[in-house]
PDB file of C-alpha atoms in Angstrom:
ATOM      1  CA  MET A   1       4.816  35.112  27.579  1.00 66.00           C
ATOM      2  CA  HIS A   2       4.052  36.216  31.145  1.00 66.00           C
ATOM      3  CA  LYS A   3       6.941  34.065  32.393  1.00 67.00           C
ATOM      4  CA  SER A   4       9.509  35.568  30.025  1.00 69.00           C
ATOM      5  CA  GLY A   5       9.748  38.835  31.939  1.00 67.00           C
ATOM      6  CA  GLY A   6       9.104  41.003  28.892  1.00 71.00           C
ATOM      7  CA  ILE A   7      12.144  39.673  27.012  1.00 74.00           C
ATOM      8  CA  VAL A   8      10.156  38.162  24.141  1.00 76.00           C
ATOM      9  CA  GLY A   9       8.237  40.556  21.908  1.00 76.00           C
ATOM     10  CA  MET A  10       4.517  40.103  21.367  1.00 79.00           C
ATOM     11  CA  SER A  11       3.294  38.711  18.053  1.00 80.00           C
ATOM     12  CA  LYS A  12      -0.137  37.864  16.704  1.00 80.00           C
ATOM     13  CA  ARG A  13       0.345  34.178  17.263  1.00 76.00           C
ATOM     14  CA  ASN A  14       1.560  34.643  20.841  1.00 79.00           C
ATOM     15  CA  PHE A  15      -1.252  37.100  21.600  1.00 85.00           C
ATOM     16  CA  TRP A  16      -3.902  34.668  20.416  1.00 86.00           C
ATOM     17  CA  MET A  17      -2.441  31.844  22.502  1.00 83.00           C
ATOM     18  CA  ILE A  18      -2.559  34.001  25.649  1.00 85.00           C
ATOM     19  CA  PHE A  19      -5.915  35.635  24.906  1.00 89.00           C
ATOM     20  CA  LYS A  20      -7.637  32.317  24.195  1.00 90.00           C
ATOM     21  CA  VAL A  21      -6.670  30.837  27.569  1.00 89.00           C
ATOM     22  CA  ALA A  22      -7.492  34.042  29.483  1.00 90.00           C
ATOM     23  CA  TRP A  23     -10.866  34.431  27.765  1.00 92.00           C
ATOM     24  CA  ALA A  24     -11.855  30.836  28.473  1.00 92.00           C
ATOM     25  CA  GLN A  25     -11.008  31.221  32.177  1.00 92.00           C
ATOM     26  CA  SER A  26     -12.438  34.727  32.779  1.00 91.00           C
ATOM     27  CA  ALA A  27     -15.460  35.178  30.504  1.00 91.00           C
ATOM     28  CA  THR A  28     -17.805  32.922  32.457  1.00 93.00           C
ATOM     29  CA  THR A  29     -21.309  33.559  33.809  1.00 92.00           C
ATOM     30  CA  HIS A  30     -20.136  33.290  37.411  1.00 93.00           C
ATOM     31  CA  ASN A  31     -17.345  35.846  36.968  1.00 93.00           C
ATOM     32  CA  ILE A  32     -19.615  38.323  35.143  1.00 93.00           C
ATOM     33  CA  LEU A  33     -22.267  38.196  37.888  1.00 93.00           C
ATOM     34  CA  LYS A  34     -19.595  38.565  40.577  1.00 92.00           C
ATOM     35  CA  SER A  35     -18.158  41.645  38.841  1.00 91.00           C
ATOM     36  CA  PHE A  36     -21.606  43.299  38.750  1.00 91.00           C
ATOM     37  CA  GLU A  37     -22.160  42.445  42.420  1.00 91.00           C
ATOM     38  CA  LYS A  38     -18.723  43.758  43.419  1.00 89.00           C
ATOM     39  CA  ALA A  39     -19.396  47.122  41.789  1.00 87.00           C
ATOM     40  CA  GLY A  40     -22.911  47.333  43.300  1.00 88.00           C
ATOM     41  CA  ILE A  41     -24.577  47.473  39.880  1.00 88.00           C
ATOM     42  CA  TYR A  42     -26.633  44.300  40.139  1.00 87.00           C
ATOM     43  CA  PRO A  43     -28.112  43.736  42.579  1.00 87.00           C
ATOM     44  CA  ILE A  44     -28.058  47.446  43.360  1.00 88.00           C
ATOM     45  CA  ASN A  45     -26.071  48.303  46.502  1.00 88.00           C
ATOM     46  CA  LYS A  46     -25.573  52.040  47.056  1.00 86.00           C
ATOM     47  CA  ASN A  47     -23.251  51.543  50.035  1.00 87.00           C
ATOM     48  CA  VAL A  48     -20.705  49.816  47.827  1.00 86.00           C
ATOM     49  CA  THR A  49     -20.974  52.524  45.185  1.00 83.00           C
ATOM     50  CA  ILE A  50     -20.644  55.399  47.704  1.00 85.00           C
ATOM     51  CA  ARG A  51     -17.743  53.717  49.518  1.00 83.00           C
ATOM     52  CA  SER A  52     -15.762  53.593  46.280  1.00 80.00           C
ATOM     53  CA  ILE A  53     -15.981  57.399  45.806  1.00 83.00           C
ATOM     54  CA  GLU A  54     -15.542  58.489  49.455  1.00 80.00           C
ATOM     55  CA  PRO A  55     -12.152  60.034  50.396  1.00 80.00           C
ATOM     56  CA  LYS A  56      -9.922  57.637  52.295  1.00 76.00           C
ATOM     57  CA  ARG A  57      -8.837  58.445  55.864  1.00 72.00           C
ATOM     58  CA  ALA A  58      -5.162  58.704  56.671  1.00 70.00           C
ATOM     59  CA  SER A  59      -3.732  55.649  58.405  1.00 66.00           C
ATOM     60  CA  THR A  60      -2.649  55.950  62.051  1.00 64.00           C
ATOM     61  CA  PRO A  61       1.132  56.340  62.358  1.00 55.00           C
ATOM     62  CA  PRO A  62       2.895  53.627  64.375  1.00 48.00           C
ATOM     63  CA  THR A  63       3.683  54.307  68.026  1.00 45.00           C
ATOM     64  CA  SER A  64       7.153  54.491  69.514  1.00 39.00           C
ATOM     65  CA  ILE A  65       6.754  51.004  70.926  1.00 34.00           C
ATOM     66  CA  GLN A  66       6.069  49.585  67.470  1.00 37.00           C
ATOM     67  CA  LEU A  67       9.033  51.492  66.040  1.00 39.00           C
ATOM     68  CA  ALA A  68      11.341  50.147  68.719  1.00 43.00           C
ATOM     69  CA  GLY A  69      10.223  46.557  68.164  1.00 48.00           C
ATOM     70  CA  ASN A  70      12.970  45.570  65.712  1.00 48.00           C
ATOM     71  CA  LYS A  71      16.209  46.277  67.486  1.00 57.00           C
ATOM     72  CA  ILE A  72      18.349  43.847  65.526  1.00 60.00           C
ATOM     73  CA  LYS A  73      18.793  44.286  61.809  1.00 66.00           C
ATOM     74  CA  THR A  74      17.873  41.269  59.711  1.00 64.00           C
ATOM     75  CA  LEU A  75      20.953  39.789  58.030  1.00 67.00           C
ATOM     76  CA  TYR A  76      20.865  37.800  54.789  1.00 72.00           C
ATOM     77  CA  THR A  77      24.479  37.087  53.798  1.00 79.00           C
ATOM     78  CA  THR A  78      26.151  33.796  54.719  1.00 78.00           C
ATOM     79  CA  LYS A  79      28.860  35.455  56.774  1.00 82.00           C
ATOM     80  CA  THR A  80      26.463  37.545  58.870  1.00 80.00           C
ATOM     81  CA  LEU A  81      24.145  34.552  59.308  1.00 79.00           C
ATOM     82  CA  ARG A  82      27.041  32.474  60.689  1.00 81.00           C
ATOM     83  CA  HIS A  83      27.855  35.261  63.139  1.00 81.00           C
ATOM     84  CA  LEU A  84      24.203  35.524  64.163  1.00 78.00           C
ATOM     85  CA  LYS A  85      24.036  31.742  64.644  1.00 80.00           C
ATOM     86  CA  LEU A  86      27.126  31.796  66.869  1.00 84.00           C
ATOM     87  CA  GLU A  87      25.649  34.662  68.876  1.00 82.00           C
ATOM     88  CA  PHE A  88      22.412  32.680  69.292  1.00 80.00           C
ATOM     89  CA  ARG A  89      24.387  29.730  70.702  1.00 83.00           C
ATOM     90  CA  LEU A  90      26.031  31.992  73.245  1.00 84.00           C
ATOM     91  CA  LYS A  91      22.894  33.956  74.052  1.00 82.00           C
ATOM     92  CA  GLN A  92      19.461  32.554  73.235  1.00 79.00           C
ATOM     93  CA  ASP A  93      17.625  35.799  72.626  1.00 82.00           C
ATOM     94  CA  PRO A  94      14.046  35.676  71.197  1.00 83.00           C
ATOM     95  CA  ASP A  95      14.880  38.621  68.934  1.00 83.00           C
ATOM     96  CA  ILE A  96      17.774  36.684  67.388  1.00 80.00           C
ATOM     97  CA  THR A  97      15.493  33.685  66.855  1.00 82.00           C
ATOM     98  CA  GLN A  98      12.916  35.856  65.130  1.00 83.00           C
ATOM     99  CA  LYS A  99      15.557  37.396  62.884  1.00 82.00           C
ATOM    100  CA  LEU A 100      16.922  33.970  61.968  1.00 81.00           C
ATOM    101  CA  PHE A 101      13.468  32.756  60.978  1.00 83.00           C
ATOM    102  CA  LYS A 102      12.830  35.937  59.007  1.00 85.00           C
ATOM    103  CA  ALA A 103      16.123  35.576  57.165  1.00 85.00           C
ATOM    104  CA  ALA A 104      15.354  31.915  56.403  1.00 85.00           C
ATOM    105  CA  PHE A 105      11.912  32.764  55.019  1.00 85.00           C
ATOM    106  CA  THR A 106      13.318  35.647  52.978  1.00 88.00           C
ATOM    107  CA  ASN A 107      16.080  33.513  51.487  1.00 87.00           C
ATOM    108  CA  ALA A 108      13.598  30.742  50.670  1.00 86.00           C
ATOM    109  CA  ALA A 109      11.331  33.263  48.944  1.00 88.00           C
ATOM    110  CA  ASN A 110      14.275  34.647  46.967  1.00 90.00           C
ATOM    111  CA  ALA A 111      15.262  31.130  45.917  1.00 89.00           C
ATOM    112  CA  ASN A 112      11.722  30.428  44.701  1.00 90.00           C
ATOM    113  CA  ILE A 113      11.676  33.725  42.807  1.00 91.00           C
ATOM    114  CA  GLN A 114      14.976  32.943  41.110  1.00 91.00           C
ATOM    115  CA  LEU A 115      13.777  29.451  40.214  1.00 90.00           C
ATOM    116  CA  HIS A 116      10.562  30.863  38.765  1.00 89.00           C
ATOM    117  CA  ARG A 117      12.533  33.422  36.786  1.00 88.00           C
ATOM    118  CA  ALA A 118      14.921  30.773  35.443  1.00 89.00           C
ATOM    119  CA  LYS A 119      11.989  28.684  34.225  1.00 89.00           C
ATOM    120  CA  GLY A 120      10.473  31.800  32.658  1.00 86.00           C
ATOM    121  CA  LEU A 121      13.722  32.509  30.818  1.00 88.00           C
ATOM    122  CA  GLU A 122      13.747  28.948  29.501  1.00 88.00           C
ATOM    123  CA  GLU A 123      10.191  29.391  28.238  1.00 86.00           C
ATOM    124  CA  ALA A 124      11.184  32.713  26.661  1.00 85.00           C
ATOM    125  CA  LEU A 125      14.067  31.027  24.859  1.00 86.00           C
ATOM    126  CA  LYS A 126      11.740  28.330  23.516  1.00 86.00           C
ATOM    127  CA  ILE A 127       9.217  30.923  22.331  1.00 83.00           C
ATOM    128  CA  GLU A 128      11.937  32.978  20.643  1.00 82.00           C
ATOM    129  CA  ARG A 129      13.276  29.925  18.825  1.00 83.00           C
ATOM    130  CA  LYS A 130       9.776  29.046  17.724  1.00 81.00           C
ATOM    131  CA  LYS A 131       9.238  32.576  16.441  1.00 78.00           C
ATOM    132  CA  ARG A 132      12.407  32.428  14.364  1.00 77.00           C
ATOM    133  CA  THR A 133      11.318  29.165  12.734  1.00 72.00           C
ATOM    134  CA  ARG A 134       9.494  29.961   9.520  1.00 68.00           C
ATOM    135  CA  SER A 135       6.374  27.934   8.913  1.00 60.00           C
ATOM    136  CA  LYS A 136       5.902  25.958   5.718  1.00 59.00           C
ATOM    137  CA  ARG A 137       3.183  26.838   3.255  1.00 60.00           C
ATOM    138  CA  LEU A 138       0.192  24.578   2.918  1.00 61.00           C
ATOM    139  CA  ASN A 139       0.717  23.535  -0.691  1.00 68.00           C
ATOM    140  CA  LEU A 140      -2.579  21.924  -1.622  1.00 68.00           C
ATOM    141  CA  VAL A 141      -2.059  21.683  -5.389  1.00 64.00           C
ATOM    142  CA  GLY A 142       1.603  20.654  -5.404  1.00 68.00           C
ATOM    143  CA  GLU A 143       2.846  23.763  -7.208  1.00 67.00           C
ATOM    144  CA  GLU A 144       5.765  25.856  -6.047  1.00 68.00           C
ATOM    145  CA  GLY A 145       5.209  29.579  -5.772  1.00 63.00           C
ATOM    146  CA  GLY A 146       5.986  32.519  -3.557  1.00 60.00           C
ATOM    147  CA  GLY A 147       2.756  34.459  -3.920  1.00 63.00           C
ATOM    148  CA  ALA A 148      -0.684  34.006  -2.475  1.00 65.00           C
ATOM    149  CA  PHE A 149      -2.852  31.124  -3.642  1.00 68.00           C
ATOM    150  CA  LEU A 150      -6.295  32.010  -4.977  1.00 71.00           C
ATOM    151  CA  TYR A 151      -8.366  28.874  -5.482  1.00 70.00           C
ATOM    152  CA  SER A 152     -10.891  28.686  -8.284  1.00 78.00           C
ATOM    153  CA  PRO A 153     -13.302  25.746  -8.728  1.00 81.00           C
ATOM    154  CA  SER A 154     -10.907  24.089 -11.181  1.00 82.00           C
ATOM    155  CA  GLN A 155      -8.003  24.562  -8.784  1.00 78.00           C
ATOM    156  CA  ILE A 156     -10.092  23.095  -5.989  1.00 78.00           C
ATOM    157  CA  GLU A 157     -10.665  19.987  -8.100  1.00 83.00           C
ATOM    158  CA  ARG A 158      -6.949  19.815  -8.833  1.00 82.00           C
ATOM    159  CA  ALA A 159      -6.204  20.199  -5.137  1.00 80.00           C
ATOM    160  CA  ARG A 160      -8.592  17.365  -4.286  1.00 83.00           C
ATOM    161  CA  ALA A 161      -7.041  15.138  -6.955  1.00 86.00           C
ATOM    162  CA  TYR A 162      -3.554  16.019  -5.708  1.00 84.00           C
ATOM    163  CA  GLN A 163      -4.487  15.293  -2.110  1.00 83.00           C
ATOM    164  CA  SER A 164      -6.063  11.948  -3.063  1.00 86.00           C
ATOM    165  CA  THR A 165      -2.952  11.015  -5.066  1.00 89.00           C
ATOM    166  CA  LYS A 166      -0.774  12.086  -2.158  1.00 87.00           C
ATOM    167  CA  ALA A 167      -2.837  10.015   0.270  1.00 89.00           C
ATOM    168  CA  LEU A 168      -2.659   7.009  -2.079  1.00 92.00           C
ATOM    169  CA  ALA A 169       1.124   7.377  -2.374  1.00 92.00           C
ATOM    170  CA  ALA A 170       1.420   7.603   1.400  1.00 92.00           C
ATOM    171  CA  GLU A 171      -0.713   4.474   1.779  1.00 93.00           C
ATOM    172  CA  GLN A 172       1.389   2.622  -0.795  1.00 93.00           C
ATOM    173  CA  GLU A 173       4.562   3.685   0.961  1.00 94.00           C
ATOM    174  CA  LYS A 174       3.104   2.482   4.234  1.00 93.00           C
ATOM    175  CA  GLU A 175       2.202  -0.883   2.698  1.00 94.00           C
ATOM    176  CA  ALA A 176       5.669  -1.154   1.122  1.00 94.00           C
ATOM    177  CA  LYS A 177       7.287  -0.520   4.487  1.00 94.00           C
ATOM    178  CA  LYS A 178       4.998  -3.081   6.076  1.00 93.00           C
ATOM    179  CA  GLN A 179       5.866  -5.638   3.373  1.00 93.00           C
ATOM    180  CA  GLU A 180       9.561  -4.912   3.734  1.00 94.00           C
ATOM    181  CA  LYS A 181       9.277  -5.354   7.474  1.00 93.00           C
ATOM    182  CA  ALA A 182       7.518  -8.706   6.999  1.00 93.00           C
ATOM    183  CA  GLU A 183      10.190  -9.867   4.517  1.00 93.00           C
ATOM    184  CA  LYS A 184      12.943  -8.893   6.912  1.00 93.00           C
ATOM    185  CA  LYS A 185      11.173 -10.807   9.651  1.00 93.00           C
ATOM    186  CA  VAL A 186      10.955 -13.921   7.439  1.00 93.00           C
ATOM    187  CA  GLU A 187      14.641 -13.615   6.505  1.00 93.00           C
ATOM    188  CA  ARG A 188      15.575 -13.233  10.141  1.00 93.00           C
ATOM    189  CA  GLU A 189      13.547 -16.326  11.055  1.00 93.00           C
ATOM    190  CA  GLN A 190      15.207 -18.279   8.231  1.00 93.00           C
ATOM    191  CA  ARG A 191      18.654 -17.227   9.403  1.00 93.00           C
ATOM    192  CA  ASP A 192      17.796 -18.226  12.954  1.00 93.00           C
ATOM    193  CA  ARG A 193      16.469 -21.580  11.753  1.00 92.00           C
ATOM    194  CA  ALA A 194      19.588 -22.203   9.635  1.00 93.00           C
ATOM    195  CA  THR A 195      21.794 -21.290  12.575  1.00 92.00           C
ATOM    196  CA  LYS A 196      19.933 -23.699  14.839  1.00 92.00           C
ATOM    197  CA  GLU A 197      20.196 -26.453  12.210  1.00 92.00           C
ATOM    198  CA  ARG A 198      23.942 -25.895  11.865  1.00 92.00           C
ATOM    199  CA  VAL A 199      24.363 -26.025  15.610  1.00 92.00           C
ATOM    200  CA  ALA A 200      22.308 -29.243  15.801  1.00 91.00           C
ATOM    201  CA  GLN A 201      24.267 -30.832  12.907  1.00 91.00           C
ATOM    202  CA  ARG A 202      27.539 -29.851  14.535  1.00 90.00           C
ATOM    203  CA  GLU A 203      26.400 -31.473  17.763  1.00 90.00           C
ATOM    204  CA  VAL A 204      25.399 -34.644  15.868  1.00 89.00           C
ATOM    205  CA  ASP A 205      28.806 -34.749  14.153  1.00 89.00           C
ATOM    206  CA  ARG A 206      30.521 -34.346  17.486  1.00 88.00           C
ATOM    207  CA  GLN A 207      28.439 -37.150  18.952  1.00 88.00           C
ATOM    208  CA  ILE A 208      29.249 -39.401  15.970  1.00 88.00           C
ATOM    209  CA  GLY A 209      32.941 -38.587  16.376  1.00 86.00           C
ATOM    210  CA  ARG A 210      32.775 -39.417  20.071  1.00 85.00           C
ATOM    211  CA  ASP A 211      30.940 -42.677  19.342  1.00 84.00           C
ATOM    212  CA  THR A 212      33.500 -43.583  16.647  1.00 86.00           C
ATOM    213  CA  LYS A 213      36.374 -42.933  19.002  1.00 82.00           C
ATOM    214  CA  GLU A 214      34.702 -45.019  21.682  1.00 83.00           C
ATOM    215  CA  GLY A 215      34.137 -47.846  19.144  1.00 81.00           C
ATOM    216  CA  VAL A 216      37.769 -47.755  18.044  1.00 81.00           C
ATOM    217  CA  LYS A 217      38.902 -47.832  21.652  1.00 80.00           C
ATOM    218  CA  ARG A 218      36.646 -50.806  22.412  1.00 80.00           C
ATOM    219  CA  ALA A 219      37.875 -52.625  19.270  1.00 78.00           C
ATOM    220  CA  ARG A 220      41.475 -52.025  20.260  1.00 76.00           C
ATOM    221  CA  LYS A 221      40.803 -53.269  23.750  1.00 76.00           C
ATOM    222  CA  SER A 222      39.134 -56.391  22.343  1.00 76.00           C
ATOM    223  CA  LEU A 223      42.105 -57.066  20.005  1.00 69.00           C
ATOM    224  CA  ILE A 224      44.762 -56.689  22.669  1.00 68.00           C
ATOM    225  CA  PRO A 225      44.230 -60.179  24.246  1.00 66.00           C
ATOM    226  CA  SER A 226      44.383 -61.996  20.857  1.00 61.00           C
ATOM    227  CA  VAL A 227      47.500 -60.047  19.867  1.00 54.00           C
ATOM    228  CA  LYS A 228      49.058 -60.939  23.163  1.00 57.00           C
ATOM    229  CA  ARG A 229      48.219 -64.604  22.618  1.00 58.00           C
ATOM    230  CA  VAL A 230      49.753 -64.519  19.137  1.00 54.00           C
ATOM    231  CA  GLN A 231      52.853 -62.809  20.442  1.00 56.00           C
ATOM    232  CA  MET A 232      53.180 -65.298  23.272  1.00 56.00           C
ATOM    233  CA  THR A 233      52.753 -68.364  20.993  1.00 53.00           C
ATOM    234  CA  PRO A 234      56.219 -69.754  20.204  1.00 54.00           C
ATOM    235  CA  LYS A 235      57.213 -69.974  16.571  1.00 51.00           C
ATOM    236  CA  ARG A 236      57.560 -73.431  15.110  1.00 52.00           C
ATOM    237  CA  PHE A 237      60.627 -73.988  12.993  1.00 47.00           C
ATOM    238  CA  HIS A 238      61.542 -76.986  10.872  1.00 47.00           C
ATOM    239  CA  THR A 239      65.142 -78.011  11.006  1.00 46.00           C
ATOM    240  CA  ILE A 240      66.375 -79.289   7.661  1.00 48.00           C
ATOM    241  CA  GLY A 241      69.528 -81.195   7.473  1.00 47.00           C
ATOM    242  CA  LEU A 242      71.382 -80.808   4.145  1.00 48.00           C
ATOM    243  CA  VAL A 243      74.402 -82.906   3.424  1.00 46.00           C
ATOM    244  CA  SER A 244      76.825 -82.149   0.629  1.00 46.00           C
ATOM    245  CA  LYS A 245      79.261 -84.737  -0.730  1.00 46.00           C
ATOM    246  CA  GLU A 246      81.280 -82.122  -2.539  1.00 50.00           C
ATOM    247  CA  ALA A 247      82.736 -78.875  -1.510  1.00 46.00           C
ATOM    248  CA  THR A 248      80.349 -75.975  -2.000  1.00 48.00           C
ATOM    249  CA  LYS A 249      81.264 -72.824  -3.786  1.00 50.00           C
ATOM    250  CA  ASP A 250      79.752 -69.390  -3.869  1.00 48.00           C
ATOM    251  CA  HIS A 251      78.556 -69.735  -7.464  1.00 46.00           C
ATOM    252  CA  ASP A 252      76.809 -73.022  -6.764  1.00 45.00           C
ATOM    253  CA  VAL A 253      73.582 -71.203  -5.883  1.00 45.00           C
ATOM    254  CA  VAL A 254      70.087 -71.659  -7.280  1.00 44.00           C
ATOM    255  CA  GLU A 255      66.964 -69.574  -6.747  1.00 46.00           C
ATOM    256  CA  VAL A 256      63.985 -71.316  -5.302  1.00 45.00           C
ATOM    257  CA  ASP A 257      60.511 -69.998  -6.238  1.00 43.00           C
ATOM    258  CA  LYS A 258      58.183 -68.464  -3.634  1.00 40.00           C
ATOM    259  CA  SER A 259      55.941 -71.458  -3.982  1.00 42.00           C
ATOM    260  CA  VAL A 260      56.057 -74.060  -1.324  1.00 42.00           C
ATOM    261  CA  VAL A 261      58.738 -76.629  -1.891  1.00 44.00           C
ATOM    262  CA  GLU A 262      58.033 -79.722   0.083  1.00 43.00           C
ATOM    263  CA  GLY A 263      60.441 -82.499   0.676  1.00 43.00           C
ATOM    264  CA  GLU A 264      61.126 -85.181   3.097  1.00 39.00           C
ATOM    265  CA  GLU A 265      62.683 -82.760   5.524  1.00 42.00           C
ATOM    266  CA  GLY A 266      59.792 -80.170   5.355  1.00 39.00           C
ATOM    267  CA  VAL A 267      59.140 -76.775   3.773  1.00 43.00           C
ATOM    268  CA  LEU A 268      62.143 -75.133   2.126  1.00 55.00           C
ATOM    269  CA  ARG A 269      61.158 -71.417   2.264  1.00 56.00           C
ATOM    270  CA  SER A 270      61.084 -68.599   4.732  1.00 55.00           C
ATOM    271  CA  ARG A 271      58.045 -67.839   6.817  1.00 53.00           C
ATOM    272  CA  ALA A 272      57.679 -64.479   5.018  1.00 57.00           C
ATOM    273  CA  GLY A 273      57.761 -66.183   1.601  1.00 58.00           C
ATOM    274  CA  ARG A 274      61.085 -64.750   0.503  1.00 57.00           C
ATOM    275  CA  TYR A 275      63.526 -66.336  -1.988  1.00 53.00           C
ATOM    276  CA  ILE A 276      65.774 -68.926  -0.425  1.00 59.00           C
ATOM    277  CA  LYS A 277      69.167 -69.360  -2.059  1.00 57.00           C
ATOM    278  CA  ILE A 278      70.765 -72.728  -1.452  1.00 58.00           C
ATOM    279  CA  SER A 279      73.571 -74.531  -3.155  1.00 53.00           C
ATOM    280  CA  SER A 280      72.585 -76.791  -6.011  1.00 51.00           C
ATOM    281  CA  LYS A 281      74.761 -79.485  -4.531  1.00 52.00           C
ATOM    282  CA  LEU A 282      72.553 -79.522  -1.470  1.00 54.00           C
ATOM    283  CA  ILE A 283      69.392 -80.322  -3.413  1.00 52.00           C
ATOM    284  CA  LYS A 284      68.808 -84.033  -3.803  1.00 48.00           C
TER     285      LYS A 284
END
């Protein structure tokens, strides 16, 4: 309140907050004894009491020398300070130095005052907002109403039962939240475990695929020499000489079965086992 600069009005709540702190700091045994001693009441000191009621003497007016001490007017604006600084560079006068220091101290004091006032205004704004916020009623029995509550013994019992039920409900809600948190933690751990298992299985599958590819490559490399040998082995053919005493015609053709037909001249079939059509006149 003392920082607000009188902007915020006094209320009972604000008065008690200020009075409580002031009373705790001022109403002490040491301060009470010092106040009695300062007034000359205890221990009794008549000189102090008489001095407080004696007429005060007029102060001595300053001499002409003291009046003529400040020849240069102290300047506080930025423009005049720049001019005074330039003049000090050209002429280092002790009076100019003193005025510069005085202006610096005055400006620093003004800055501190403005900062203190700004903080006080912020505190005043907070207090005003707090004053405008209406407090909630302390509903002990759980009944809505706009009037004053007068508690009888039966209402006190109801209030105790209501408070115990409210505390039990709060405890149950707390336990439910705790249980829900534990369940979420278990589910999160299960998801993490399943994710790790999938990653591990995927890595195993990749390794199996790489091993399979390597095995196929090695098998192919091992088969290449045998295939080359087979390809390089010359084919063996049997030359069969067939002699016909009569002229052959196109319709003089018979079909020979796939089975092996052996004769004196060798095997009469193709290497692939296909049908061989020869003239009937050529078969002995």
